[in-house]
Amino acid sequence: MTETKFTLPESAIPGRWYNIQADMPNPAQPVLHPGTGEPVGPDDLAPLFPMALILQEVSQDAEIPIPEPIRDVYRLWRPTPLFRAHRLEEELGTSSHIYYKYEGVSPAGSHKPNTAVAQAYYVKDEGRTRVATETGAGQWGSALALASRLFGLECKVYMVKISYEQKPYRRSMMETWGAEVVPSPSEDTQAGRSIRADHPDSPGSLGIAISEAVEDAAGREDTAYSLGSVLNHVLTHQTVIGQEALAQMEQAGEYPDLVVGCVGGGSNFAGLSFPFLREKIAGQEALAQMEQAGEYPDLVVGCVGGGSNFAGLSFPFLREKIAGEEIEVLACEPVACPTLTRGPFAYDFGDTGQLTPLVPMHTLGHDFVPAPIHAGGLRYHGMAPLVSQLVLDGLIRAEAYTQGDVFASAVRFARSEGIIPAPEAAHAVHGVLQAAANADEAGEQRTILFNLSGHGHFDLGAYDAYLAGKLEDVALADEEIERALEAIEALPKPAAGVS
Ligand SMILES: Cc1ncc(COP(=O)(O)O)c(C=O)c1O
């Protein structure tokens, strides 16, 4: 049997983040000012974000250096381990090879600190003393509470009410690190008060909590707004995951033909998959250029240090040689909030209260309130513009699953590999189990890599409900989506967007 765990030394923590904007076949369309319909500029965003992050948001550089104080904090848990899921493979009886990158080893229990630490660093560096944010499942809030503590910032968290009630210990965690946490919709903001007046029983949503946090930050000079997903710079920060995974897959002597992640706003999925997509795009480019030249190489040469530039050029040719197959990238979402699989690509607000700029993305409409499924971090009406554009360009595919199926797969995973997945990450687990079963049925062997973005130690109430047979599957009627989409009818429309 080959190794189970592939680890890297601290010296292998990436020194740069990878910015996929430099390599996308079609750039993401600009974010618009809702008043003027014009693209927003750095000055529009300056009240909310540190300038360093605004510049990263629009940067076209492929690589952005990671400041040393951030890498120093990363040392607390990075590089994270990559596992070969031998026991899961045996349990499934699959001939496919399954690998997972485990981000649950961070102090907060998920991938979220990868960007929280970076954001807290830049807020502090610019001289602000406080951050405001929203949190769904509590993973993001925990991450920012931790990062704020490490850089000496105050932190206020608007926590989606249903999660606040379902996950009291996430709140304890944030408070232990010194953050102030309120259930959203709250009485602390105009946005929260008006939703409470109209819907006293609102379970809350990420869209509502974002409105509250943005209003809080916009109203105070000492405060920056901090978002745990969706924005370009957040996705870029997460690419430490995929860069490490590339090196670890090389250690394992394999290369994935399927890369899988769950999608809420898209950050853990992007973090794992973008460095692999970089290789796919580069290889496709080289293949296309050789075709232009009317020739096909019979010798492909590259230098090898860690091997990534060599892999970038040669793997697409190798894949043609071995199987004629392309690397496939799969995004997994809940049927209760099917942003990529059922939402149109449109301009929409990032929040319910219409305080944010207009974002080009797949969306279910900014006043869509998803059913209170246990994967709180996937209950977001929109999707990262970068992920949305890559879906339009056919580089990413999406599937949606019911929470009953997702928990069945999560329990199977826990009973073979030991780790209890966060309900969000369990969507990726389910996607992998399905892909392996499909491959076996087709008589194929695949090499599958997925992101186990967090552990579920604070989600055991959801596992209790599943084990007691009390988990409800929520069907989402077309009429509800149509109703929610009416809210964006009058907004500007993106250019066709398809390559
Ligand atoms: C463990 C975990 N995975 C995934 C997500 C979804 O967010 P994103 O799509 O930004 O990774 C969350 C969000 O809270 C989460 O806590």
Coordinates of N, CA and C and ligand atoms in Angstrom, one line a residue, residues 109-112 135-140 170 206 228-230 234-235 238 262-270 376-378 383 422-425 451-455, ligand 1:
G109 N -10.8 25.4 12.5 CA -11.4 24.1 12.0 C -11.8 24.1 10.5
S110 N -11.3 25.1 9.7 CA -11.6 25.1 8.3 C -10.6 25.9 7.5
H111 N -10.8 26.1 6.2 CA -9.9 26.8 5.4 C -10.0 28.3 5.6
K112 N -11.0 28.8 6.3 CA -11.3 30.2 6.3 C -10.2 31.1 6.9
T135 N -21.4 35.9 9.5 CA -21.0 34.5 9.4 C -22.2 33.7 9.2
G136 N -22.1 32.6 8.4 CA -23.2 31.6 8.3 C -23.1 30.6 9.3
A137 N -22.3 29.5 9.0 CA -22.2 28.4 9.9 C -21.4 28.8 11.1
G138 N -20.7 29.9 11.1 CA -19.8 30.3 12.2 C -18.4 30.0 11.9
Q139 N -18.1 29.3 10.8 CA -16.7 29.0 10.5 C -15.9 30.3 10.2
W140 N -16.5 31.1 9.3 CA -15.9 32.3 8.9 C -15.7 33.3 10.1
R170 N -20.1 27.6 18.4 CA -19.3 28.4 17.5 C -19.2 29.9 18.1
L206 N -27.2 34.7 4.8 CA -25.9 35.4 4.6 C -26.1 36.8 4.0
G228 N -15.8 36.7 3.9 CA -15.1 35.4 4.0 C -15.1 34.6 2.7
S229 N -15.7 35.2 1.6 CA -15.8 34.4 0.3 C -16.1 35.4 -0.8
V230 N -16.4 34.9 -2.0 CA -17.0 35.6 -3.1 C -16.0 36.5 -3.8
V234 N -10.3 37.2 -1.9 CA -10.5 36.1 -0.9 C -10.2 34.8 -1.6
L235 N -10.6 34.6 -2.8 CA -10.3 33.4 -3.6 C -8.8 33.2 -3.8
Q238 N -6.9 31.9 -0.9 CA -7.1 30.5 -0.6 C -6.3 29.6 -1.5
C262 N -16.8 21.8 -2.4 CA -18.2 22.4 -2.2 C -18.1 23.9 -2.5
V263 N -19.3 24.4 -2.9 CA -19.3 25.9 -3.1 C -20.4 26.6 -2.3
G264 N -20.0 27.6 -1.5 CA -20.9 28.5 -0.9 C -20.8 29.8 -1.7
G265 N -19.8 30.5 -1.4 CA -19.4 31.7 -2.2 C -18.3 31.3 -3.2
G266 N -17.7 30.1 -3.0 CA -16.7 29.7 -3.9 C -15.2 29.6 -3.5
S267 N -14.9 30.0 -2.2 CA -13.5 30.2 -1.9 C -12.7 29.0 -1.6
N268 N -13.3 28.0 -0.9 CA -12.4 26.8 -0.7 C -12.3 26.0 -2.0
F269 N -13.4 26.0 -2.8 CA -13.3 25.4 -4.1 C -12.3 26.0 -5.0
A270 N -12.3 27.3 -5.0 CA -11.3 28.0 -5.9 C -9.9 27.8 -5.3
G376 N -24.9 25.6 6.7 CA -25.1 27.1 6.8 C -24.2 27.9 5.8
G377 N -23.0 27.4 5.7 CA -22.0 28.1 4.8 C -22.3 28.1 3.4
L378 N -23.3 27.2 3.0 CA -23.6 27.1 1.5 C -24.9 27.8 1.3
M383 N -22.6 33.8 -6.1 CA -21.4 33.0 -6.3 C -20.3 33.9 -6.7
A422 N -17.4 18.7 8.0 CA -18.4 19.8 8.1 C -19.5 19.6 7.1
P423 N -20.8 19.9 7.4 CA -21.8 19.7 6.5 C -21.6 20.3 5.1
E424 N -20.9 21.4 5.1 CA -20.5 22.1 3.8 C -19.6 21.1 3.0
A425 N -18.5 20.7 3.7 CA -17.5 19.9 3.0 C -18.1 18.5 2.6
N451 N -11.4 18.8 -1.7 CA -11.1 19.6 -0.5 C -12.0 19.3 0.6
L452 N -11.4 18.7 1.7 CA -12.2 18.5 2.9 C -12.0 19.8 3.7
S453 N -12.9 20.8 3.5 CA -12.7 22.2 3.9 C -12.8 22.4 5.4
G454 N -13.4 21.5 6.1 CA -13.5 21.7 7.5 C -14.0 20.5 8.3
H455 N -13.8 20.5 9.6 CA -14.4 19.4 10.4 C -15.8 19.8 10.9
Ligands
LIG1 C1 -16.2 24.2 6.2 C2 -16.8 25.1 5.1 N1 -16.7 24.8 3.8 C3 -17.1 25.5 2.9 C4 -17.8 26.7 3.1 C5 -18.4 27.5 2.0 O1 -17.7 28.7 1.7 P1 -16.8 28.8 0.5 O2 -17.6 28.5 -0.7 O3 -16.4 30.3 0.5 O4 -15.6 27.9 0.7 C6 -17.9 27.1 4.5 C7 -18.6 28.4 4.8 O5 -18.8 28.8 5.9 C8 -17.4 26.3 5.5 O6 -17.5 26.7 6.8

